[in-house]
Amino acid sequence: MKDPIRPTDDEARALAVHLLRTARFGALATHDPETGLPHVARVAVGHEGADALLLISDLSLHTRHLAANPGAALLLGEPGDKGDPLTHPRMTLQGHCEPADKAALREGWLASHPKSTLYYDFADFRMVRLVAGAIHLNGGFGKAYRLNRQDLTGIDQGATD
Amino acid sequence: MKDPIRPTDDEARALAVHLLRTARFGALATHDPETGLPHVARVAVGHEGADALLLISDLSLHTRHLAANPGAALLLGEPGDKGDPLTHPRMTLQGHCEPADKAALREGWLASHPKSTLYYDFADFRMVRLVAGAIHLNGGFGKAYRLNRQDLTGIDQGATD
Protein backbone atom coordinates (compact mmCIF):
# COMPACT_ATOMS: atom_id res chain seq x y z
CA MET A 1 0.00 0.00 0.00
CA LYS A 2 1.44 3.38 -0.99
CA ASP A 3 1.95 5.97 1.72
CA PRO A 4 -0.82 8.54 1.31
CA ILE A 5 0.87 11.10 3.62
CA ARG A 6 2.41 14.16 1.94
CA PRO A 7 5.45 16.00 3.34
CA THR A 8 4.38 18.87 5.62
CA ASP A 9 4.79 22.31 4.03
CA ASP A 10 3.83 25.85 5.02
CA GLU A 11 0.55 25.62 3.18
CA ALA A 12 -0.42 22.61 5.30
CA ARG A 13 0.69 24.39 8.49
CA ALA A 14 -1.32 27.50 7.60
CA LEU A 15 -4.42 25.42 6.87
CA ALA A 16 -4.09 23.61 10.20
CA VAL A 17 -3.73 26.89 12.09
CA HIS A 18 -6.75 28.30 10.24
CA LEU A 19 -8.88 25.26 11.13
CA LEU A 20 -7.91 25.49 14.80
CA ARG A 21 -8.45 29.26 15.08
CA THR A 22 -11.81 29.33 13.34
CA ALA A 23 -13.31 26.27 15.05
CA ARG A 24 -16.32 27.01 17.26
CA PHE A 25 -17.36 23.38 17.70
CA GLY A 26 -16.12 19.93 16.81
CA ALA A 27 -16.58 16.19 17.30
CA LEU A 28 -14.86 14.84 20.41
CA ALA A 29 -13.95 11.13 20.54
CA THR A 30 -13.44 9.55 23.95
CA HIS A 31 -13.02 6.07 25.36
CA ASP A 32 -16.20 4.80 27.03
CA PRO A 33 -15.11 2.65 29.98
CA GLU A 34 -18.62 1.22 30.43
CA THR A 35 -18.74 -0.47 27.01
CA GLY A 36 -15.07 -0.46 26.02
CA LEU A 37 -16.18 1.26 22.80
CA PRO A 38 -15.21 4.66 21.42
CA HIS A 39 -17.74 7.47 21.87
CA VAL A 40 -18.14 10.73 19.96
CA ALA A 41 -20.05 13.90 20.82
CA ARG A 42 -20.35 17.49 19.63
CA VAL A 43 -18.52 19.95 21.86
CA ALA A 44 -17.87 23.71 21.91
CA VAL A 45 -14.29 24.47 20.81
CA GLY A 46 -11.92 27.39 21.22
CA HIS A 47 -8.13 27.59 21.20
CA GLU A 48 -5.13 28.96 23.03
CA GLY A 49 -1.88 28.80 21.10
CA ALA A 50 -1.57 25.30 19.63
CA ASP A 51 -4.12 23.77 22.01
CA ALA A 52 -7.83 23.28 21.49
CA LEU A 53 -10.04 24.34 24.41
CA LEU A 54 -13.28 22.52 25.17
CA LEU A 55 -16.15 23.85 27.30
CA ILE A 56 -17.94 20.73 28.54
CA SER A 57 -20.73 19.88 30.97
CA ASP A 58 -20.31 17.59 33.96
CA LEU A 59 -23.65 16.03 33.02
CA SER A 60 -22.30 14.80 29.69
CA LEU A 61 -21.02 11.33 28.91
CA HIS A 62 -17.77 12.65 27.41
CA THR A 63 -16.87 14.56 30.59
CA ARG A 64 -17.33 11.36 32.57
CA HIS A 65 -15.26 9.44 30.02
CA LEU A 66 -12.42 11.96 30.25
CA ALA A 67 -12.41 11.70 34.05
CA ALA A 68 -11.70 7.97 33.67
CA ASN A 69 -9.34 8.30 30.67
CA PRO A 70 -8.08 11.67 29.38
CA GLY A 71 -7.13 10.28 25.95
CA ALA A 72 -9.19 12.00 23.24
CA ALA A 73 -9.41 13.06 19.63
CA LEU A 74 -11.12 16.11 18.17
CA LEU A 75 -12.33 16.59 14.59
CA LEU A 76 -12.34 20.21 13.39
CA GLY A 77 -13.31 21.77 10.06
CA GLU A 78 -17.04 21.75 9.49
CA PRO A 79 -18.30 21.64 5.92
CA GLY A 80 -20.79 24.31 4.91
CA ASP A 81 -24.08 23.45 3.28
CA LYS A 82 -22.60 23.22 -0.23
CA GLY A 83 -20.27 20.86 -2.09
CA ASP A 84 -19.00 17.39 -1.22
CA PRO A 85 -18.31 17.32 2.56
CA LEU A 86 -15.47 14.86 1.98
CA THR A 87 -13.50 17.38 -0.06
CA HIS A 88 -13.80 19.99 2.72
CA PRO A 89 -10.58 20.41 4.74
CA ARG A 90 -10.61 18.95 8.23
CA MET A 91 -8.17 18.03 10.95
CA THR A 92 -8.00 15.54 13.80
CA LEU A 93 -6.12 16.44 16.98
CA GLN A 94 -5.21 13.35 18.97
CA GLY A 95 -3.87 13.59 22.50
CA HIS A 96 -4.84 14.05 26.13
CA CYS A 97 -7.17 16.47 27.91
CA GLU A 98 -5.98 18.49 30.90
CA PRO A 99 -7.90 20.82 33.21
CA ALA A 100 -7.81 24.47 32.07
CA ASP A 101 -8.45 27.69 34.01
CA LYS A 102 -12.04 28.58 33.11
CA ALA A 103 -11.99 31.92 34.95
CA ALA A 104 -8.79 33.07 33.23
CA LEU A 105 -10.06 32.05 29.78
CA ARG A 106 -13.51 33.64 30.24
CA GLU A 107 -13.02 36.88 28.30
CA GLY A 108 -11.45 35.29 25.23
CA TRP A 109 -14.01 32.52 25.09
CA LEU A 110 -17.03 34.78 25.38
CA ALA A 111 -15.66 37.08 22.66
CA SER A 112 -15.70 34.19 20.17
CA HIS A 113 -18.68 32.29 21.65
CA PRO A 114 -21.14 35.03 22.71
CA LYS A 115 -24.06 32.60 23.07
CA SER A 116 -22.28 30.65 25.78
CA THR A 117 -22.61 33.66 28.12
CA LEU A 118 -25.84 31.96 29.19
CA TYR A 119 -24.05 29.01 30.78
CA TYR A 120 -20.31 29.76 30.92
CA ASP A 121 -20.37 30.44 34.66
CA PHE A 122 -22.48 27.43 35.60
CA ALA A 123 -20.63 25.34 38.19
CA ASP A 124 -21.21 22.16 36.17
CA PHE A 125 -19.39 23.48 33.09
CA ARG A 126 -15.65 23.07 32.97
CA MET A 127 -12.90 23.98 30.53
CA VAL A 128 -10.33 21.45 29.39
CA ARG A 129 -7.35 21.76 27.09
CA LEU A 130 -6.60 19.09 24.50
CA VAL A 131 -2.83 18.82 24.12
CA ALA A 132 -2.26 17.11 20.79
CA GLY A 133 0.45 14.49 20.39
CA ALA A 134 -0.46 13.91 16.73
CA ILE A 135 -2.34 16.01 14.20
CA HIS A 136 -3.91 14.47 11.11
CA LEU A 137 -4.74 17.06 8.47
CA ASN A 138 -6.89 16.20 5.47
CA GLY A 139 -7.10 18.93 2.85
CA GLY A 140 -9.37 16.86 0.59
CA PHE A 141 -8.92 13.66 -1.42
CA GLY A 142 -5.25 12.72 -1.70
CA LYS A 143 -4.12 15.62 0.48
CA ALA A 144 -3.27 14.03 3.82
CA TYR A 145 -0.59 15.34 6.15
CA ARG A 146 0.68 14.41 9.57
CA LEU A 147 1.65 17.42 11.69
CA ASN A 148 2.81 17.91 15.23
CA ARG A 149 2.07 20.57 17.83
CA GLN A 150 5.21 22.53 16.88
CA ASP A 151 3.85 22.96 13.35
CA LEU A 152 1.05 25.03 14.87
CA THR A 153 3.12 27.05 17.35
CA GLY A 154 5.78 27.79 14.72
CA ILE A 155 3.24 29.65 12.60
CA ASP A 156 1.93 31.34 15.75
CA GLN A 157 5.31 32.94 16.35
CA GLY A 158 5.88 33.84 12.72
CA ALA A 159 8.69 31.25 12.45
CA THR A 160 7.36 29.44 9.43
CA ASP A 161 10.71 28.57 7.79
CA MET B 1 -25.94 14.20 40.14
CA LYS B 2 -29.44 14.16 38.64
CA ASP B 3 -30.11 11.85 35.71
CA PRO B 4 -30.23 14.02 32.61
CA ILE B 5 -31.79 11.27 30.44
CA ARG B 6 -35.47 11.72 29.50
CA PRO B 7 -37.85 8.81 28.92
CA THR B 8 -37.92 7.82 25.23
CA ASP B 9 -41.09 8.91 23.44
CA ASP B 10 -42.27 8.88 19.82
CA GLU B 11 -40.97 12.39 19.23
CA ALA B 12 -37.47 11.23 20.21
CA ARG B 13 -37.78 8.13 18.01
CA ALA B 14 -38.92 10.19 15.03
CA LEU B 15 -36.05 12.64 15.49
CA ALA B 16 -33.53 9.78 15.64
CA VAL B 17 -34.94 8.21 12.46
CA HIS B 18 -34.83 11.60 10.73
CA LEU B 19 -31.19 12.15 11.72
CA LEU B 20 -30.19 8.70 10.44
CA ARG B 21 -32.12 8.97 7.15
CA THR B 22 -30.91 12.44 6.25
CA ALA B 23 -27.24 11.94 7.19
CA ARG B 24 -24.80 12.18 4.26
CA PHE B 25 -21.67 12.35 6.39
CA GLY B 26 -20.68 12.11 10.03
CA ALA B 27 -17.80 11.88 12.52
CA LEU B 28 -16.55 8.32 13.06
CA ALA B 29 -14.71 7.50 16.30
CA THR B 30 -12.43 4.47 16.32
CA HIS B 31 -9.83 2.97 18.61
CA ASP B 32 -6.27 3.64 17.40
CA PRO B 33 -4.19 0.59 18.34
CA GLU B 34 -0.91 2.40 17.61
CA THR B 35 -1.40 5.07 20.30
CA GLY B 36 -4.13 3.51 22.44
CA LEU B 37 -6.05 6.77 21.94
CA PRO B 38 -9.43 7.37 20.35
CA HIS B 39 -9.43 8.72 16.80
CA VAL B 40 -12.15 10.57 14.89
CA ALA B 41 -12.56 11.25 11.16
CA ARG B 42 -15.19 12.51 8.74
CA VAL B 43 -16.84 9.72 6.75
CA ALA B 44 -19.59 9.42 4.13
CA VAL B 45 -22.79 8.04 5.69
CA GLY B 46 -25.92 6.33 4.36
CA HIS B 47 -28.37 3.97 6.00
CA GLU B 48 -30.23 0.71 5.58
CA GLY B 49 -33.04 0.13 8.06
CA ALA B 50 -31.71 0.94 11.53
CA ASP B 51 -28.05 0.66 10.50
CA ALA B 52 -25.70 3.38 9.36
CA LEU B 53 -23.64 2.55 6.26
CA LEU B 54 -20.14 3.95 5.83
CA LEU B 55 -18.20 4.16 2.56
CA ILE B 56 -14.54 4.19 3.60
CA SER B 57 -11.14 4.05 1.92
CA ASP B 58 -8.55 1.38 2.63
CA LEU B 59 -5.93 4.16 2.66
CA SER B 60 -7.56 5.85 5.68
CA LEU B 61 -6.54 5.49 9.29
CA HIS B 62 -10.07 4.66 10.43
CA THR B 63 -10.34 1.70 8.03
CA ARG B 64 -7.09 0.33 9.46
CA HIS B 65 -8.38 0.93 12.99
CA LEU B 66 -11.61 -0.95 12.27
CA ALA B 67 -9.65 -3.90 10.87
CA ALA B 68 -7.92 -4.20 14.25
CA ASN B 69 -11.01 -3.36 16.37
CA PRO B 70 -14.52 -3.02 14.89
CA GLY B 71 -15.83 -1.03 17.88
CA ALA B 72 -16.92 2.43 16.71
CA ALA B 73 -19.16 5.42 17.32
CA LEU B 74 -20.73 7.75 14.77
CA LEU B 75 -21.97 11.31 15.34
CA LEU B 76 -24.79 12.38 13.04
CA GLY B 77 -26.76 15.63 12.78
CA GLU B 78 -24.70 18.43 11.28
CA PRO B 79 -25.54 21.99 12.28
CA GLY B 80 -26.17 24.44 9.48
CA ASP B 81 -24.38 27.76 9.26
CA LYS B 82 -26.79 29.53 11.63
CA GLY B 83 -27.61 29.40 15.34
CA ASP B 84 -25.78 27.80 18.26
CA PRO B 85 -24.38 24.44 17.05
CA LEU B 86 -24.86 23.00 20.53
CA THR B 87 -28.63 23.43 20.35
CA HIS B 88 -28.78 21.58 17.02
CA PRO B 89 -30.10 17.99 17.37
CA ARG B 90 -27.51 15.24 17.01
CA MET B 91 -27.15 11.55 17.73
CA THR B 92 -24.34 9.14 18.53
CA LEU B 93 -24.56 5.53 17.37
CA GLN B 94 -22.24 3.29 19.36
CA GLY B 95 -21.56 -0.28 18.30
CA HIS B 96 -19.55 -2.47 15.95
CA CYS B 97 -18.79 -2.28 12.23
CA GLU B 98 -19.40 -5.26 9.96
CA PRO B 99 -18.61 -5.75 6.27
CA ALA B 100 -21.49 -4.76 3.97
CA ASP B 101 -22.21 -5.75 0.36
CA LYS B 102 -20.99 -2.75 -1.64
CA ALA B 103 -22.27 -4.06 -4.98
CA ALA B 104 -25.78 -4.71 -3.64
CA LEU B 105 -25.97 -1.28 -1.99
CA ARG B 106 -24.63 0.61 -5.04
CA GLU B 107 -27.88 1.93 -6.50
CA GLY B 108 -29.31 3.23 -3.24
CA TRP B 109 -26.03 4.84 -2.23
CA LEU B 110 -25.46 6.64 -5.52
CA ALA B 111 -29.03 7.97 -5.51
CA SER B 112 -28.36 9.80 -2.23
CA HIS B 113 -24.62 10.46 -2.81
CA PRO B 114 -24.34 11.31 -6.53
CA LYS B 115 -20.83 12.77 -6.17
CA SER B 116 -19.42 9.46 -4.95
CA THR B 117 -20.03 7.99 -8.43
CA LEU B 118 -16.44 9.13 -9.08
CA TYR B 119 -14.94 6.65 -6.63
CA TYR B 120 -17.65 4.21 -5.52
CA ASP B 121 -16.28 1.38 -7.65
CA PHE B 122 -12.63 1.86 -6.70
CA ALA B 123 -11.25 -1.39 -5.31
CA ASP B 124 -9.84 0.41 -2.27
CA PHE B 125 -13.24 1.70 -1.14
CA ARG B 126 -15.34 -0.58 0.98
CA MET B 127 -18.75 -0.40 2.61
CA VAL B 128 -19.29 -1.25 6.27
CA ARG B 129 -22.41 -1.32 8.40
CA LEU B 130 -22.41 0.11 11.92
CA VAL B 131 -24.74 -1.99 14.06
CA ALA B 132 -25.57 0.17 17.06
CA GLY B 133 -25.78 -1.33 20.53
CA ALA B 134 -26.58 2.05 22.10
CA ILE B 135 -27.94 5.28 20.66
CA HIS B 136 -27.44 8.60 22.42
CA LEU B 137 -29.81 11.29 21.14
CA ASN B 138 -29.36 14.93 22.06
CA GLY B 139 -32.18 17.18 20.95
CA GLY B 140 -30.55 20.29 22.45
CA PHE B 141 -29.73 21.45 25.98
CA GLY B 142 -31.53 19.31 28.55
CA LYS B 143 -33.05 17.02 25.91
CA ALA B 144 -30.99 13.84 26.14
CA TYR B 145 -32.38 10.39 25.41
CA ARG B 146 -30.96 6.91 25.28
CA LEU B 147 -32.48 4.77 22.52
CA ASN B 148 -31.83 1.32 21.17
CA ARG B 149 -31.82 -0.12 17.67
CA GLN B 150 -35.43 -1.28 18.03
CA ASP B 151 -36.53 2.31 18.55
CA LEU B 152 -35.40 2.98 14.98
CA THR B 153 -36.78 -0.16 13.34
CA GLY B 154 -40.13 0.21 15.13
CA ILE B 155 -40.73 3.52 13.39
CA ASP B 156 -39.51 1.99 10.12
CA GLN B 157 -42.33 -0.53 10.20
CA GLY B 158 -44.96 1.98 11.21
CA ALA B 159 -45.29 0.36 14.65
CA THR B 160 -44.89 3.53 16.66
CA ASP B 161 -47.36 2.64 19.45
PDB file of C-alpha atoms in Angstrom, chain A:
ATOM      1  CA  MET A   1       0.000   0.000   0.000  1.00  0.00           C
ATOM      2  CA  LYS A   2       1.442   3.378  -0.988  1.00  0.00           C
ATOM      3  CA  ASP A   3       1.954   5.969   1.722  1.00  0.00           C
ATOM      4  CA  PRO A   4      -0.823   8.538   1.310  1.00  0.00           C
ATOM      5  CA  ILE A   5       0.866  11.097   3.621  1.00  0.00           C
ATOM      6  CA  ARG A   6       2.410  14.163   1.944  1.00  0.00           C
ATOM      7  CA  PRO A   7       5.450  15.999   3.345  1.00  0.00           C
ATOM      8  CA  THR A   8       4.378  18.866   5.624  1.00  0.00           C
ATOM      9  CA  ASP A   9       4.790  22.309   4.031  1.00  0.00           C
ATOM     10  CA  ASP A  10       3.828  25.847   5.025  1.00  0.00           C
ATOM     11  CA  GLU A  11       0.549  25.619   3.177  1.00  0.00           C
ATOM     12  CA  ALA A  12      -0.419  22.607   5.295  1.00  0.00           C
ATOM     13  CA  ARG A  13       0.693  24.392   8.493  1.00  0.00           C
ATOM     14  CA  ALA A  14      -1.319  27.497   7.600  1.00  0.00           C
ATOM     15  CA  LEU A  15      -4.417  25.416   6.866  1.00  0.00           C
ATOM     16  CA  ALA A  16      -4.095  23.611  10.201  1.00  0.00           C
ATOM     17  CA  VAL A  17      -3.726  26.892  12.094  1.00  0.00           C
ATOM     18  CA  HIS A  18      -6.746  28.296  10.241  1.00  0.00           C
ATOM     19  CA  LEU A  19      -8.884  25.255  11.126  1.00  0.00           C
ATOM     20  CA  LEU A  20      -7.911  25.489  14.796  1.00  0.00           C
ATOM     21  CA  ARG A  21      -8.445  29.255  15.078  1.00  0.00           C
ATOM     22  CA  THR A  22     -11.806  29.332  13.339  1.00  0.00           C
ATOM     23  CA  ALA A  23     -13.308  26.270  15.052  1.00  0.00           C
ATOM     24  CA  ARG A  24     -16.324  27.008  17.264  1.00  0.00           C
ATOM     25  CA  PHE A  25     -17.359  23.383  17.696  1.00  0.00           C
ATOM     26  CA  GLY A  26     -16.118  19.933  16.811  1.00  0.00           C
ATOM     27  CA  ALA A  27     -16.580  16.186  17.299  1.00  0.00           C
ATOM     28  CA  LEU A  28     -14.859  14.835  20.408  1.00  0.00           C
ATOM     29  CA  ALA A  29     -13.954  11.134  20.535  1.00  0.00           C
ATOM     30  CA  THR A  30     -13.437   9.551  23.953  1.00  0.00           C
ATOM     31  CA  HIS A  31     -13.016   6.074  25.357  1.00  0.00           C
ATOM     32  CA  ASP A  32     -16.200   4.802  27.032  1.00  0.00           C
ATOM     33  CA  PRO A  33     -15.114   2.647  29.982  1.00  0.00           C
ATOM     34  CA  GLU A  34     -18.620   1.218  30.430  1.00  0.00           C
ATOM     35  CA  THR A  35     -18.743  -0.465  27.007  1.00  0.00           C
ATOM     36  CA  GLY A  36     -15.066  -0.459  26.021  1.00  0.00           C
ATOM     37  CA  LEU A  37     -16.177   1.262  22.799  1.00  0.00           C
ATOM     38  CA  PRO A  38     -15.215   4.660  21.418  1.00  0.00           C
ATOM     39  CA  HIS A  39     -17.743   7.466  21.868  1.00  0.00           C
ATOM     40  CA  VAL A  40     -18.135  10.728  19.964  1.00  0.00           C
ATOM     41  CA  ALA A  41     -20.051  13.902  20.817  1.00  0.00           C
ATOM     42  CA  ARG A  42     -20.355  17.487  19.629  1.00  0.00           C
ATOM     43  CA  VAL A  43     -18.522  19.954  21.858  1.00  0.00           C
ATOM     44  CA  ALA A  44     -17.868  23.706  21.906  1.00  0.00           C
ATOM     45  CA  VAL A  45     -14.286  24.467  20.809  1.00  0.00           C
ATOM     46  CA  GLY A  46     -11.915  27.391  21.215  1.00  0.00           C
ATOM     47  CA  HIS A  47      -8.133  27.585  21.199  1.00  0.00           C
ATOM     48  CA  GLU A  48      -5.132  28.962  23.031  1.00  0.00           C
ATOM     49  CA  GLY A  49      -1.876  28.796  21.097  1.00  0.00           C
ATOM     50  CA  ALA A  50      -1.573  25.304  19.634  1.00  0.00           C
ATOM     51  CA  ASP A  51      -4.123  23.771  22.006  1.00  0.00           C
ATOM     52  CA  ALA A  52      -7.831  23.279  21.494  1.00  0.00           C
ATOM     53  CA  LEU A  53     -10.038  24.345  24.412  1.00  0.00           C
ATOM     54  CA  LEU A  54     -13.285  22.523  25.168  1.00  0.00           C
ATOM     55  CA  LEU A  55     -16.148  23.853  27.302  1.00  0.00           C
ATOM     56  CA  ILE A  56     -17.938  20.735  28.542  1.00  0.00           C
ATOM     57  CA  SER A  57     -20.732  19.883  30.971  1.00  0.00           C
ATOM     58  CA  ASP A  58     -20.309  17.592  33.964  1.00  0.00           C
ATOM     59  CA  LEU A  59     -23.647  16.033  33.019  1.00  0.00           C
ATOM     60  CA  SER A  60     -22.301  14.796  29.686  1.00  0.00           C
ATOM     61  CA  LEU A  61     -21.016  11.335  28.907  1.00  0.00           C
ATOM     62  CA  HIS A  62     -17.773  12.654  27.408  1.00  0.00           C
ATOM     63  CA  THR A  63     -16.867  14.556  30.588  1.00  0.00           C
ATOM     64  CA  ARG A  64     -17.327  11.357  32.571  1.00  0.00           C
ATOM     65  CA  HIS A  65     -15.257   9.436  30.020  1.00  0.00           C
ATOM     66  CA  LEU A  66     -12.419  11.955  30.254  1.00  0.00           C
ATOM     67  CA  ALA A  67     -12.414  11.696  34.050  1.00  0.00           C
ATOM     68  CA  ALA A  68     -11.699   7.974  33.671  1.00  0.00           C
ATOM     69  CA  ASN A  69      -9.336   8.301  30.672  1.00  0.00           C
ATOM     70  CA  PRO A  70      -8.077  11.671  29.380  1.00  0.00           C
ATOM     71  CA  GLY A  71      -7.129  10.277  25.945  1.00  0.00           C
ATOM     72  CA  ALA A  72      -9.191  12.003  23.244  1.00  0.00           C
ATOM     73  CA  ALA A  73      -9.409  13.062  19.626  1.00  0.00           C
ATOM     74  CA  LEU A  74     -11.115  16.110  18.166  1.00  0.00           C
ATOM     75  CA  LEU A  75     -12.325  16.594  14.587  1.00  0.00           C
ATOM     76  CA  LEU A  76     -12.339  20.210  13.392  1.00  0.00           C
ATOM     77  CA  GLY A  77     -13.307  21.770  10.056  1.00  0.00           C
ATOM     78  CA  GLU A  78     -17.044  21.752   9.494  1.00  0.00           C
ATOM     79  CA  PRO A  79     -18.302  21.641   5.921  1.00  0.00           C
ATOM     80  CA  GLY A  80     -20.786  24.313   4.907  1.00  0.00           C
ATOM     81  CA  ASP A  81     -24.078  23.451   3.281  1.00  0.00           C
ATOM     82  CA  LYS A  82     -22.599  23.220  -0.229  1.00  0.00           C
ATOM     83  CA  GLY A  83     -20.271  20.860  -2.089  1.00  0.00           C
ATOM     84  CA  ASP A  84     -19.001  17.388  -1.216  1.00  0.00           C
ATOM     85  CA  PRO A  85     -18.312  17.316   2.556  1.00  0.00           C
ATOM     86  CA  LEU A  86     -15.469  14.861   1.979  1.00  0.00           C
ATOM     87  CA  THR A  87     -13.504  17.385  -0.061  1.00  0.00           C
ATOM     88  CA  HIS A  88     -13.805  19.992   2.719  1.00  0.00           C
ATOM     89  CA  PRO A  89     -10.575  20.414   4.736  1.00  0.00           C
ATOM     90  CA  ARG A  90     -10.612  18.953   8.233  1.00  0.00           C
ATOM     91  CA  MET A  91      -8.168  18.031  10.953  1.00  0.00           C
ATOM     92  CA  THR A  92      -7.999  15.536  13.796  1.00  0.00           C
ATOM     93  CA  LEU A  93      -6.123  16.439  16.980  1.00  0.00           C
ATOM     94  CA  GLN A  94      -5.215  13.346  18.966  1.00  0.00           C
ATOM     95  CA  GLY A  95      -3.870  13.591  22.504  1.00  0.00           C
ATOM     96  CA  HIS A  96      -4.836  14.053  26.133  1.00  0.00           C
ATOM     97  CA  CYS A  97      -7.170  16.466  27.912  1.00  0.00           C
ATOM     98  CA  GLU A  98      -5.982  18.487  30.904  1.00  0.00           C
ATOM     99  CA  PRO A  99      -7.899  20.823  33.213  1.00  0.00           C
ATOM    100  CA  ALA A 100      -7.815  24.469  32.067  1.00  0.00           C
ATOM    101  CA  ASP A 101      -8.447  27.686  34.014  1.00  0.00           C
ATOM    102  CA  LYS A 102     -12.036  28.578  33.107  1.00  0.00           C
ATOM    103  CA  ALA A 103     -11.986  31.918  34.950  1.00  0.00           C
ATOM    104  CA  ALA A 104      -8.786  33.068  33.226  1.00  0.00           C
ATOM    105  CA  LEU A 105     -10.060  32.054  29.780  1.00  0.00           C
ATOM    106  CA  ARG A 106     -13.515  33.645  30.237  1.00  0.00           C
ATOM    107  CA  GLU A 107     -13.021  36.877  28.301  1.00  0.00           C
ATOM    108  CA  GLY A 108     -11.450  35.294  25.230  1.00  0.00           C
ATOM    109  CA  TRP A 109     -14.006  32.517  25.092  1.00  0.00           C
ATOM    110  CA  LEU A 110     -17.032  34.783  25.381  1.00  0.00           C
ATOM    111  CA  ALA A 111     -15.660  37.076  22.661  1.00  0.00           C
ATOM    112  CA  SER A 112     -15.701  34.190  20.167  1.00  0.00           C
ATOM    113  CA  HIS A 113     -18.680  32.291  21.651  1.00  0.00           C
ATOM    114  CA  PRO A 114     -21.141  35.028  22.713  1.00  0.00           C
ATOM    115  CA  LYS A 115     -24.062  32.603  23.071  1.00  0.00           C
ATOM    116  CA  SER A 116     -22.279  30.648  25.780  1.00  0.00           C
ATOM    117  CA  THR A 117     -22.607  33.660  28.116  1.00  0.00           C
ATOM    118  CA  LEU A 118     -25.842  31.956  29.186  1.00  0.00           C
ATOM    119  CA  TYR A 119     -24.053  29.008  30.780  1.00  0.00           C
ATOM    120  CA  TYR A 120     -20.311  29.762  30.917  1.00  0.00           C
ATOM    121  CA  ASP A 121     -20.369  30.437  34.659  1.00  0.00           C
ATOM    122  CA  PHE A 122     -22.478  27.428  35.604  1.00  0.00           C
ATOM    123  CA  ALA A 123     -20.631  25.341  38.186  1.00  0.00           C
ATOM    124  CA  ASP A 124     -21.208  22.162  36.175  1.00  0.00           C
ATOM    125  CA  PHE A 125     -19.394  23.483  33.091  1.00  0.00           C
ATOM    126  CA  ARG A 126     -15.647  23.074  32.974  1.00  0.00           C
ATOM    127  CA  MET A 127     -12.898  23.978  30.532  1.00  0.00           C
ATOM    128  CA  VAL A 128     -10.326  21.451  29.392  1.00  0.00           C
ATOM    129  CA  ARG A 129      -7.351  21.764  27.090  1.00  0.00           C
ATOM    130  CA  LEU A 130      -6.599  19.093  24.499  1.00  0.00           C
ATOM    131  CA  VAL A 131      -2.826  18.817  24.120  1.00  0.00           C
ATOM    132  CA  ALA A 132      -2.261  17.110  20.786  1.00  0.00           C
ATOM    133  CA  GLY A 133       0.450  14.494  20.386  1.00  0.00           C
ATOM    134  CA  ALA A 134      -0.465  13.907  16.732  1.00  0.00           C
ATOM    135  CA  ILE A 135      -2.337  16.014  14.199  1.00  0.00           C
ATOM    136  CA  HIS A 136      -3.910  14.469  11.110  1.00  0.00           C
ATOM    137  CA  LEU A 137      -4.741  17.060   8.469  1.00  0.00           C
ATOM    138  CA  ASN A 138      -6.894  16.199   5.466  1.00  0.00           C
ATOM    139  CA  GLY A 139      -7.097  18.933   2.849  1.00  0.00           C
ATOM    140  CA  GLY A 140      -9.374  16.864   0.587  1.00  0.00           C
ATOM    141  CA  PHE A 141      -8.923  13.657  -1.416  1.00  0.00           C
ATOM    142  CA  GLY A 142      -5.255  12.715  -1.699  1.00  0.00           C
ATOM    143  CA  LYS A 143      -4.123  15.619   0.484  1.00  0.00           C
ATOM    144  CA  ALA A 144      -3.272  14.032   3.817  1.00  0.00           C
ATOM    145  CA  TYR A 145      -0.586  15.340   6.151  1.00  0.00           C
ATOM    146  CA  ARG A 146       0.678  14.412   9.575  1.00  0.00           C
ATOM    147  CA  LEU A 147       1.653  17.419  11.685  1.00  0.00           C
ATOM    148  CA  ASN A 148       2.810  17.910  15.231  1.00  0.00           C
ATOM    149  CA  ARG A 149       2.074  20.572  17.832  1.00  0.00           C
ATOM    150  CA  GLN A 150       5.211  22.529  16.879  1.00  0.00           C
ATOM    151  CA  ASP A 151       3.846  22.957  13.347  1.00  0.00           C
ATOM    152  CA  LEU A 152       1.050  25.032  14.874  1.00  0.00           C
ATOM    153  CA  THR A 153       3.115  27.054  17.350  1.00  0.00           C
ATOM    154  CA  GLY A 154       5.776  27.788  14.718  1.00  0.00           C
ATOM    155  CA  ILE A 155       3.238  29.648  12.602  1.00  0.00           C
ATOM    156  CA  ASP A 156       1.929  31.340  15.751  1.00  0.00           C
ATOM    157  CA  GLN A 157       5.309  32.936  16.345  1.00  0.00           C
ATOM    158  CA  GLY A 158       5.881  33.843  12.722  1.00  0.00           C
ATOM    159  CA  ALA A 159       8.694  31.253  12.446  1.00  0.00           C
ATOM    160  CA  THR A 160       7.361  29.435   9.427  1.00  0.00           C
ATOM    161  CA  ASP A 161      10.705  28.568   7.792  1.00  0.00           C
TER     162      ASP A 161
END
